[in-house]
Amino acid sequence: MNTKEQKYLSKLGEKIRKLREEKHYEQKAFAFDHEIGRTQLYMIENGKTNPRLLTLMKIANGLDISLSELLNL
């Protein structure tokens, strides 16, 4: 992964964490309720993995936003 991709994934993870916390969702509960592994969500929020499209769709749905809103950094 190059530097530009890493920066994007870090920003995406920060955005997901911020939106999740604004909805007062704990990481573990959010992951469970939206069928995402807790470790996977942790890695996404910390910019350490490149999430699959289906996972991003589950996250966007859980945050009650569109996928395009989620990806718009």
PDB file of N, CA and C in Angstrom:
ATOM      1  N   MET A   1       0.854  -1.173   0.000  1.00  0.00           N
ATOM      2  CA  MET A   1       0.000   0.000   0.000  1.00  0.00           C
ATOM      3  C   MET A   1       0.898   1.235   0.000  1.00  0.00           C
ATOM      4  N   ASN A   2       0.587   2.186  -0.873  1.00  0.00           N
ATOM      5  CA  ASN A   2       1.412   3.393  -0.920  1.00  0.00           C
ATOM      6  C   ASN A   2       0.940   4.425   0.115  1.00  0.00           C
ATOM      7  N   THR A   3       1.699   5.486   0.235  1.00  0.00           N
ATOM      8  CA  THR A   3       1.434   6.508   1.258  1.00  0.00           C
ATOM      9  C   THR A   3       0.071   7.173   1.072  1.00  0.00           C
ATOM     10  N   LYS A   4      -0.284   7.470  -0.167  1.00  0.00           N
ATOM     11  CA  LYS A   4      -1.564   8.126  -0.443  1.00  0.00           C
ATOM     12  C   LYS A   4      -2.735   7.227  -0.025  1.00  0.00           C
ATOM     13  N   GLU A   5      -2.628   5.941  -0.337  1.00  0.00           N
ATOM     14  CA  GLU A   5      -3.671   4.994   0.054  1.00  0.00           C
ATOM     15  C   GLU A   5      -3.752   4.875   1.569  1.00  0.00           C
ATOM     16  N   GLN A   6      -2.608   4.846   2.225  1.00  0.00           N
ATOM     17  CA  GLN A   6      -2.574   4.739   3.685  1.00  0.00           C
ATOM     18  C   GLN A   6      -3.224   5.955   4.340  1.00  0.00           C
ATOM     19  N   LYS A   7      -2.954   7.145   3.802  1.00  0.00           N
ATOM     20  CA  LYS A   7      -3.561   8.365   4.350  1.00  0.00           C
ATOM     21  C   LYS A   7      -5.074   8.327   4.190  1.00  0.00           C
ATOM     22  N   TYR A   8      -5.553   7.851   3.035  1.00  0.00           N
ATOM     23  CA  TYR A   8      -6.991   7.770   2.803  1.00  0.00           C
ATOM     24  C   TYR A   8      -7.635   6.803   3.800  1.00  0.00           C
ATOM     25  N   LEU A   9      -7.023   5.631   3.976  1.00  0.00           N
ATOM     26  CA  LEU A   9      -7.591   4.652   4.909  1.00  0.00           C
ATOM     27  C   LEU A   9      -7.583   5.172   6.342  1.00  0.00           C
ATOM     28  N   SER A  10      -6.565   5.937   6.701  1.00  0.00           N
ATOM     29  CA  SER A  10      -6.516   6.527   8.041  1.00  0.00           C
ATOM     30  C   SER A  10      -7.630   7.544   8.224  1.00  0.00           C
ATOM     31  N   LYS A  11      -7.844   8.393   7.220  1.00  0.00           N
ATOM     32  CA  LYS A  11      -8.918   9.396   7.298  1.00  0.00           C
ATOM     33  C   LYS A  11     -10.285   8.720   7.350  1.00  0.00           C
ATOM     34  N   LEU A  12     -10.452   7.673   6.552  1.00  0.00           N
ATOM     35  CA  LEU A  12     -11.713   6.944   6.549  1.00  0.00           C
ATOM     36  C   LEU A  12     -11.974   6.340   7.928  1.00  0.00           C
ATOM     37  N   GLY A  13     -10.962   5.725   8.495  1.00  0.00           N
ATOM     38  CA  GLY A  13     -11.098   5.133   9.823  1.00  0.00           C
ATOM     39  C   GLY A  13     -11.451   6.160  10.879  1.00  0.00           C
ATOM     40  N   GLU A  14     -10.802   7.311  10.821  1.00  0.00           N
ATOM     41  CA  GLU A  14     -11.100   8.389  11.770  1.00  0.00           C
ATOM     42  C   GLU A  14     -12.544   8.845  11.631  1.00  0.00           C
ATOM     43  N   LYS A  15     -13.008   8.946  10.386  1.00  0.00           N
ATOM     44  CA  LYS A  15     -14.382   9.381  10.150  1.00  0.00           C
ATOM     45  C   LYS A  15     -15.379   8.356  10.709  1.00  0.00           C
ATOM     46  N   ILE A  16     -15.115   7.088  10.470  1.00  0.00           N
ATOM     47  CA  ILE A  16     -15.999   6.038  10.975  1.00  0.00           C
ATOM     48  C   ILE A  16     -16.051   6.083  12.495  1.00  0.00           C
ATOM     49  N   ARG A  17     -14.894   6.192  13.141  1.00  0.00           N
ATOM     50  CA  ARG A  17     -14.850   6.243  14.604  1.00  0.00           C
ATOM     51  C   ARG A  17     -15.627   7.460  15.120  1.00  0.00           C
ATOM     52  N   LYS A  18     -15.400   8.613  14.513  1.00  0.00           N
ATOM     53  CA  LYS A  18     -16.066   9.843  14.950  1.00  0.00           C
ATOM     54  C   LYS A  18     -17.586   9.706  14.829  1.00  0.00           C
ATOM     55  N   LEU A  19     -18.049   9.218  13.682  1.00  0.00           N
ATOM     56  CA  LEU A  19     -19.494   9.081  13.478  1.00  0.00           C
ATOM     57  C   LEU A  19     -20.091   8.047  14.431  1.00  0.00           C
ATOM     58  N   ARG A  20     -19.375   6.959  14.666  1.00  0.00           N
ATOM     59  CA  ARG A  20     -19.852   5.925  15.591  1.00  0.00           C
ATOM     60  C   ARG A  20     -19.960   6.494  17.006  1.00  0.00           C
ATOM     61  N   GLU A  21     -18.942   7.222  17.428  1.00  0.00           N
ATOM     62  CA  GLU A  21     -18.949   7.796  18.774  1.00  0.00           C
ATOM     63  C   GLU A  21     -20.028   8.863  18.922  1.00  0.00           C
ATOM     64  N   GLU A  22     -20.301   9.625  17.865  1.00  0.00           N
ATOM     65  CA  GLU A  22     -21.372  10.628  17.913  1.00  0.00           C
ATOM     66  C   GLU A  22     -22.731   9.970  18.156  1.00  0.00           C
ATOM     67  N   LYS A  23     -22.870   8.735  17.698  1.00  0.00           N
ATOM     68  CA  LYS A  23     -24.122   7.999  17.912  1.00  0.00           C
ATOM     69  C   LYS A  23     -24.090   7.207  19.219  1.00  0.00           C
ATOM     70  N   HIS A  24     -23.040   7.423  20.015  1.00  0.00           N
ATOM     71  CA  HIS A  24     -22.887   6.783  21.327  1.00  0.00           C
ATOM     72  C   HIS A  24     -22.894   5.259  21.240  1.00  0.00           C
ATOM     73  N   TYR A  25     -22.272   4.759  20.196  1.00  0.00           N
ATOM     74  CA  TYR A  25     -22.133   3.319  19.999  1.00  0.00           C
ATOM     75  C   TYR A  25     -20.749   2.884  20.446  1.00  0.00           C
ATOM     76  N   GLU A  26     -20.668   1.899  21.302  1.00  0.00           N
ATOM     77  CA  GLU A  26     -19.379   1.310  21.647  1.00  0.00           C
ATOM     78  C   GLU A  26     -18.940   0.457  20.467  1.00  0.00           C
ATOM     79  N   GLN A  27     -17.648   0.345  20.274  1.00  0.00           N
ATOM     80  CA  GLN A  27     -17.110  -0.389  19.137  1.00  0.00           C
ATOM     81  C   GLN A  27     -17.620  -1.833  19.093  1.00  0.00           C
ATOM     82  N   LYS A  28     -17.563  -2.510  20.218  1.00  0.00           N
ATOM     83  CA  LYS A  28     -17.968  -3.909  20.282  1.00  0.00           C
ATOM     84  C   LYS A  28     -19.445  -4.073  19.935  1.00  0.00           C
ATOM     85  N   ALA A  29     -20.290  -3.209  20.482  1.00  0.00           N
ATOM     86  CA  ALA A  29     -21.731  -3.296  20.223  1.00  0.00           C
ATOM     87  C   ALA A  29     -22.046  -2.981  18.759  1.00  0.00           C
ATOM     88  N   PHE A  30     -21.388  -1.976  18.220  1.00  0.00           N
ATOM     89  CA  PHE A  30     -21.615  -1.614  16.816  1.00  0.00           C
ATOM     90  C   PHE A  30     -21.236  -2.779  15.916  1.00  0.00           C
ATOM     91  N   ALA A  31     -20.076  -3.349  16.155  1.00  0.00           N
ATOM     92  CA  ALA A  31     -19.603  -4.471  15.343  1.00  0.00           C
ATOM     93  C   ALA A  31     -20.590  -5.639  15.415  1.00  0.00           C
ATOM     94  N   PHE A  32     -21.022  -5.983  16.619  1.00  0.00           N
ATOM     95  CA  PHE A  32     -21.958  -7.090  16.795  1.00  0.00           C
ATOM     96  C   PHE A  32     -23.288  -6.809  16.094  1.00  0.00           C
ATOM     97  N   ASP A  33     -23.845  -5.628  16.315  1.00  0.00           N
ATOM     98  CA  ASP A  33     -25.158  -5.283  15.759  1.00  0.00           C
ATOM     99  C   ASP A  33     -25.164  -5.245  14.237  1.00  0.00           C
ATOM    100  N   HIS A  34     -24.001  -5.000  13.634  1.00  0.00           N
ATOM    101  CA  HIS A  34     -23.947  -4.844  12.175  1.00  0.00           C
ATOM    102  C   HIS A  34     -23.124  -5.933  11.499  1.00  0.00           C
ATOM    103  N   GLU A  35     -22.914  -7.023  12.238  1.00  0.00           N
ATOM    104  CA  GLU A  35     -22.278  -8.229  11.707  1.00  0.00           C
ATOM    105  C   GLU A  35     -20.893  -7.960  11.107  1.00  0.00           C
ATOM    106  N   ILE A  36     -20.106  -7.229  11.886  1.00  0.00           N
ATOM    107  CA  ILE A  36     -18.715  -6.941  11.527  1.00  0.00           C
ATOM    108  C   ILE A  36     -17.867  -7.464  12.685  1.00  0.00           C
ATOM    109  N   GLY A  37     -16.759  -8.068  12.386  1.00  0.00           N
ATOM    110  CA  GLY A  37     -15.885  -8.519  13.463  1.00  0.00           C
ATOM    111  C   GLY A  37     -15.349  -7.324  14.242  1.00  0.00           C
ATOM    112  N   ARG A  38     -15.298  -7.433  15.584  1.00  0.00           N
ATOM    113  CA  ARG A  38     -14.810  -6.321  16.391  1.00  0.00           C
ATOM    114  C   ARG A  38     -13.366  -5.996  16.060  1.00  0.00           C
ATOM    115  N   THR A  39     -12.551  -7.002  15.865  1.00  0.00           N
ATOM    116  CA  THR A  39     -11.152  -6.765  15.505  1.00  0.00           C
ATOM    117  C   THR A  39     -11.072  -6.097  14.141  1.00  0.00           C
ATOM    118  N   GLN A  40     -11.920  -6.532  13.231  1.00  0.00           N
ATOM    119  CA  GLN A  40     -11.942  -5.927  11.897  1.00  0.00           C
ATOM    120  C   GLN A  40     -12.307  -4.442  11.991  1.00  0.00           C
ATOM    121  N   LEU A  41     -13.332  -4.120  12.778  1.00  0.00           N
ATOM    122  CA  LEU A  41     -13.731  -2.720  12.942  1.00  0.00           C
ATOM    123  C   LEU A  41     -12.608  -1.912  13.577  1.00  0.00           C
ATOM    124  N   TYR A  42     -11.953  -2.486  14.569  1.00  0.00           N
ATOM    125  CA  TYR A  42     -10.807  -1.822  15.200  1.00  0.00           C
ATOM    126  C   TYR A  42      -9.732  -1.507  14.154  1.00  0.00           C
ATOM    127  N   MET A  43      -9.429  -2.472  13.306  1.00  0.00           N
ATOM    128  CA  MET A  43      -8.384  -2.275  12.301  1.00  0.00           C
ATOM    129  C   MET A  43      -8.799  -1.239  11.254  1.00  0.00           C
ATOM    130  N   ILE A  44     -10.073  -1.226  10.900  1.00  0.00           N
ATOM    131  CA  ILE A  44     -10.574  -0.225   9.946  1.00  0.00           C
ATOM    132  C   ILE A  44     -10.468   1.165  10.556  1.00  0.00           C
ATOM    133  N   GLU A  45     -10.935   1.312  11.793  1.00  0.00           N
ATOM    134  CA  GLU A  45     -10.905   2.618  12.454  1.00  0.00           C
ATOM    135  C   GLU A  45      -9.486   3.131  12.673  1.00  0.00           C
ATOM    136  N   ASN A  46      -8.529   2.238  12.723  1.00  0.00           N
ATOM    137  CA  ASN A  46      -7.142   2.640  12.910  1.00  0.00           C
ATOM    138  C   ASN A  46      -6.355   2.678  11.602  1.00  0.00           C
ATOM    139  N   GLY A  47      -7.051   2.539  10.470  1.00  0.00           N
ATOM    140  CA  GLY A  47      -6.416   2.644   9.166  1.00  0.00           C
ATOM    141  C   GLY A  47      -5.425   1.534   8.871  1.00  0.00           C
ATOM    142  N   LYS A  48      -5.618   0.379   9.481  1.00  0.00           N
ATOM    143  CA  LYS A  48      -4.658  -0.720   9.340  1.00  0.00           C
ATOM    144  C   LYS A  48      -5.092  -1.789   8.343  1.00  0.00           C
ATOM    145  N   THR A  49      -6.255  -1.609   7.741  1.00  0.00           N
ATOM    146  CA  THR A  49      -6.734  -2.589   6.763  1.00  0.00           C
ATOM    147  C   THR A  49      -7.585  -1.896   5.715  1.00  0.00           C
ATOM    148  N   ASN A  50      -7.672  -2.522   4.574  1.00  0.00           N
ATOM    149  CA  ASN A  50      -8.482  -2.022   3.472  1.00  0.00           C
ATOM    150  C   ASN A  50      -9.798  -2.800   3.480  1.00  0.00           C
ATOM    151  N   PRO A  51     -10.885  -2.187   3.961  1.00  0.00           N
ATOM    152  CA  PRO A  51     -12.142  -2.923   4.113  1.00  0.00           C
ATOM    153  C   PRO A  51     -12.791  -3.266   2.773  1.00  0.00           C
ATOM    154  N   ARG A  52     -13.499  -4.382   2.776  1.00  0.00           N
ATOM    155  CA  ARG A  52     -14.253  -4.797   1.594  1.00  0.00           C
ATOM    156  C   ARG A  52     -15.479  -3.903   1.430  1.00  0.00           C
ATOM    157  N   LEU A  53     -15.994  -3.869   0.220  1.00  0.00           N
ATOM    158  CA  LEU A  53     -17.166  -3.056  -0.088  1.00  0.00           C
ATOM    159  C   LEU A  53     -18.358  -3.445   0.783  1.00  0.00           C
ATOM    160  N   LEU A  54     -18.599  -4.731   0.946  1.00  0.00           N
ATOM    161  CA  LEU A  54     -19.728  -5.185   1.763  1.00  0.00           C
ATOM    162  C   LEU A  54     -19.599  -4.685   3.201  1.00  0.00           C
ATOM    163  N   THR A  55     -18.394  -4.694   3.731  1.00  0.00           N
ATOM    164  CA  THR A  55     -18.158  -4.199   5.093  1.00  0.00           C
ATOM    165  C   THR A  55     -18.452  -2.708   5.166  1.00  0.00           C
ATOM    166  N   LEU A  56     -17.999  -1.955   4.179  1.00  0.00           N
ATOM    167  CA  LEU A  56     -18.276  -0.513   4.155  1.00  0.00           C
ATOM    168  C   LEU A  56     -19.769  -0.246   4.046  1.00  0.00           C
ATOM    169  N   MET A  57     -20.477  -1.082   3.305  1.00  0.00           N
ATOM    170  CA  MET A  57     -21.927  -0.924   3.194  1.00  0.00           C
ATOM    171  C   MET A  57     -22.597  -1.169   4.545  1.00  0.00           C
ATOM    172  N   LYS A  58     -22.139  -2.177   5.279  1.00  0.00           N
ATOM    173  CA  LYS A  58     -22.688  -2.459   6.615  1.00  0.00           C
ATOM    174  C   LYS A  58     -22.416  -1.300   7.568  1.00  0.00           C
ATOM    175  N   ILE A  59     -21.216  -0.738   7.491  1.00  0.00           N
ATOM    176  CA  ILE A  59     -20.860   0.386   8.359  1.00  0.00           C
ATOM    177  C   ILE A  59     -21.723   1.602   8.035  1.00  0.00           C
ATOM    178  N   ALA A  60     -21.843   1.927   6.756  1.00  0.00           N
ATOM    179  CA  ALA A  60     -22.658   3.073   6.347  1.00  0.00           C
ATOM    180  C   ALA A  60     -24.102   2.888   6.804  1.00  0.00           C
ATOM    181  N   ASN A  61     -24.631   1.700   6.621  1.00  0.00           N
ATOM    182  CA  ASN A  61     -25.996   1.405   7.054  1.00  0.00           C
ATOM    183  C   ASN A  61     -26.130   1.588   8.560  1.00  0.00           C
ATOM    184  N   GLY A  62     -25.156   1.085   9.299  1.00  0.00           N
ATOM    185  CA  GLY A  62     -25.179   1.215  10.755  1.00  0.00           C
ATOM    186  C   GLY A  62     -25.088   2.652  11.234  1.00  0.00           C
ATOM    187  N   LEU A  63     -24.404   3.483  10.448  1.00  0.00           N
ATOM    188  CA  LEU A  63     -24.271   4.900  10.800  1.00  0.00           C
ATOM    189  C   LEU A  63     -25.413   5.739  10.226  1.00  0.00           C
ATOM    190  N   ASP A  64     -26.306   5.073   9.497  1.00  0.00           N
ATOM    191  CA  ASP A  64     -27.476   5.715   8.887  1.00  0.00           C
ATOM    192  C   ASP A  64     -27.063   6.810   7.893  1.00  0.00           C
ATOM    193  N   ILE A  65     -26.040   6.501   7.091  1.00  0.00           N
ATOM    194  CA  ILE A  65     -25.610   7.400   6.024  1.00  0.00           C
ATOM    195  C   ILE A  65     -25.413   6.581   4.755  1.00  0.00           C
ATOM    196  N   SER A  66     -25.331   7.259   3.632  1.00  0.00           N
ATOM    197  CA  SER A  66     -25.103   6.546   2.377  1.00  0.00           C
ATOM    198  C   SER A  66     -23.626   6.160   2.270  1.00  0.00           C
ATOM    199  N   LEU A  67     -23.361   5.201   1.424  1.00  0.00           N
ATOM    200  CA  LEU A  67     -21.985   4.773   1.200  1.00  0.00           C
ATOM    201  C   LEU A  67     -21.160   5.921   0.615  1.00  0.00           C
ATOM    202  N   SER A  68     -21.764   6.704  -0.273  1.00  0.00           N
ATOM    203  CA  SER A  68     -21.037   7.823  -0.858  1.00  0.00           C
ATOM    204  C   SER A  68     -20.688   8.878   0.195  1.00  0.00           C
ATOM    205  N   GLU A  69     -21.580   9.090   1.160  1.00  0.00           N
ATOM    206  CA  GLU A  69     -21.278  10.023   2.257  1.00  0.00           C
ATOM    207  C   GLU A  69     -20.108   9.512   3.094  1.00  0.00           C
ATOM    208  N   LEU A  70     -20.103   8.220   3.346  1.00  0.00           N
ATOM    209  CA  LEU A  70     -19.054   7.622   4.143  1.00  0.00           C
ATOM    210  C   LEU A  70     -17.696   7.775   3.450  1.00  0.00           C
ATOM    211  N   LEU A  71     -17.669   7.561   2.154  1.00  0.00           N
ATOM    212  CA  LEU A  71     -16.409   7.580   1.405  1.00  0.00           C
ATOM    213  C   LEU A  71     -15.949   8.985   1.021  1.00  0.00           C
ATOM    214  N   ASN A  72     -16.834   9.953   1.155  1.00  0.00           N
ATOM    215  CA  ASN A  72     -16.491  11.335   0.794  1.00  0.00           C
ATOM    216  C   ASN A  72     -15.666  11.970   1.925  1.00  0.00           C
ATOM    217  N   LEU A  73     -14.362  12.020   1.718  1.00  0.00           N
ATOM    218  CA  LEU A  73     -13.485  12.565   2.744  1.00  0.00           C
ATOM    219  C   LEU A  73     -13.064  13.931   2.337  1.00  0.00           C
TER     220      LEU A  73
END
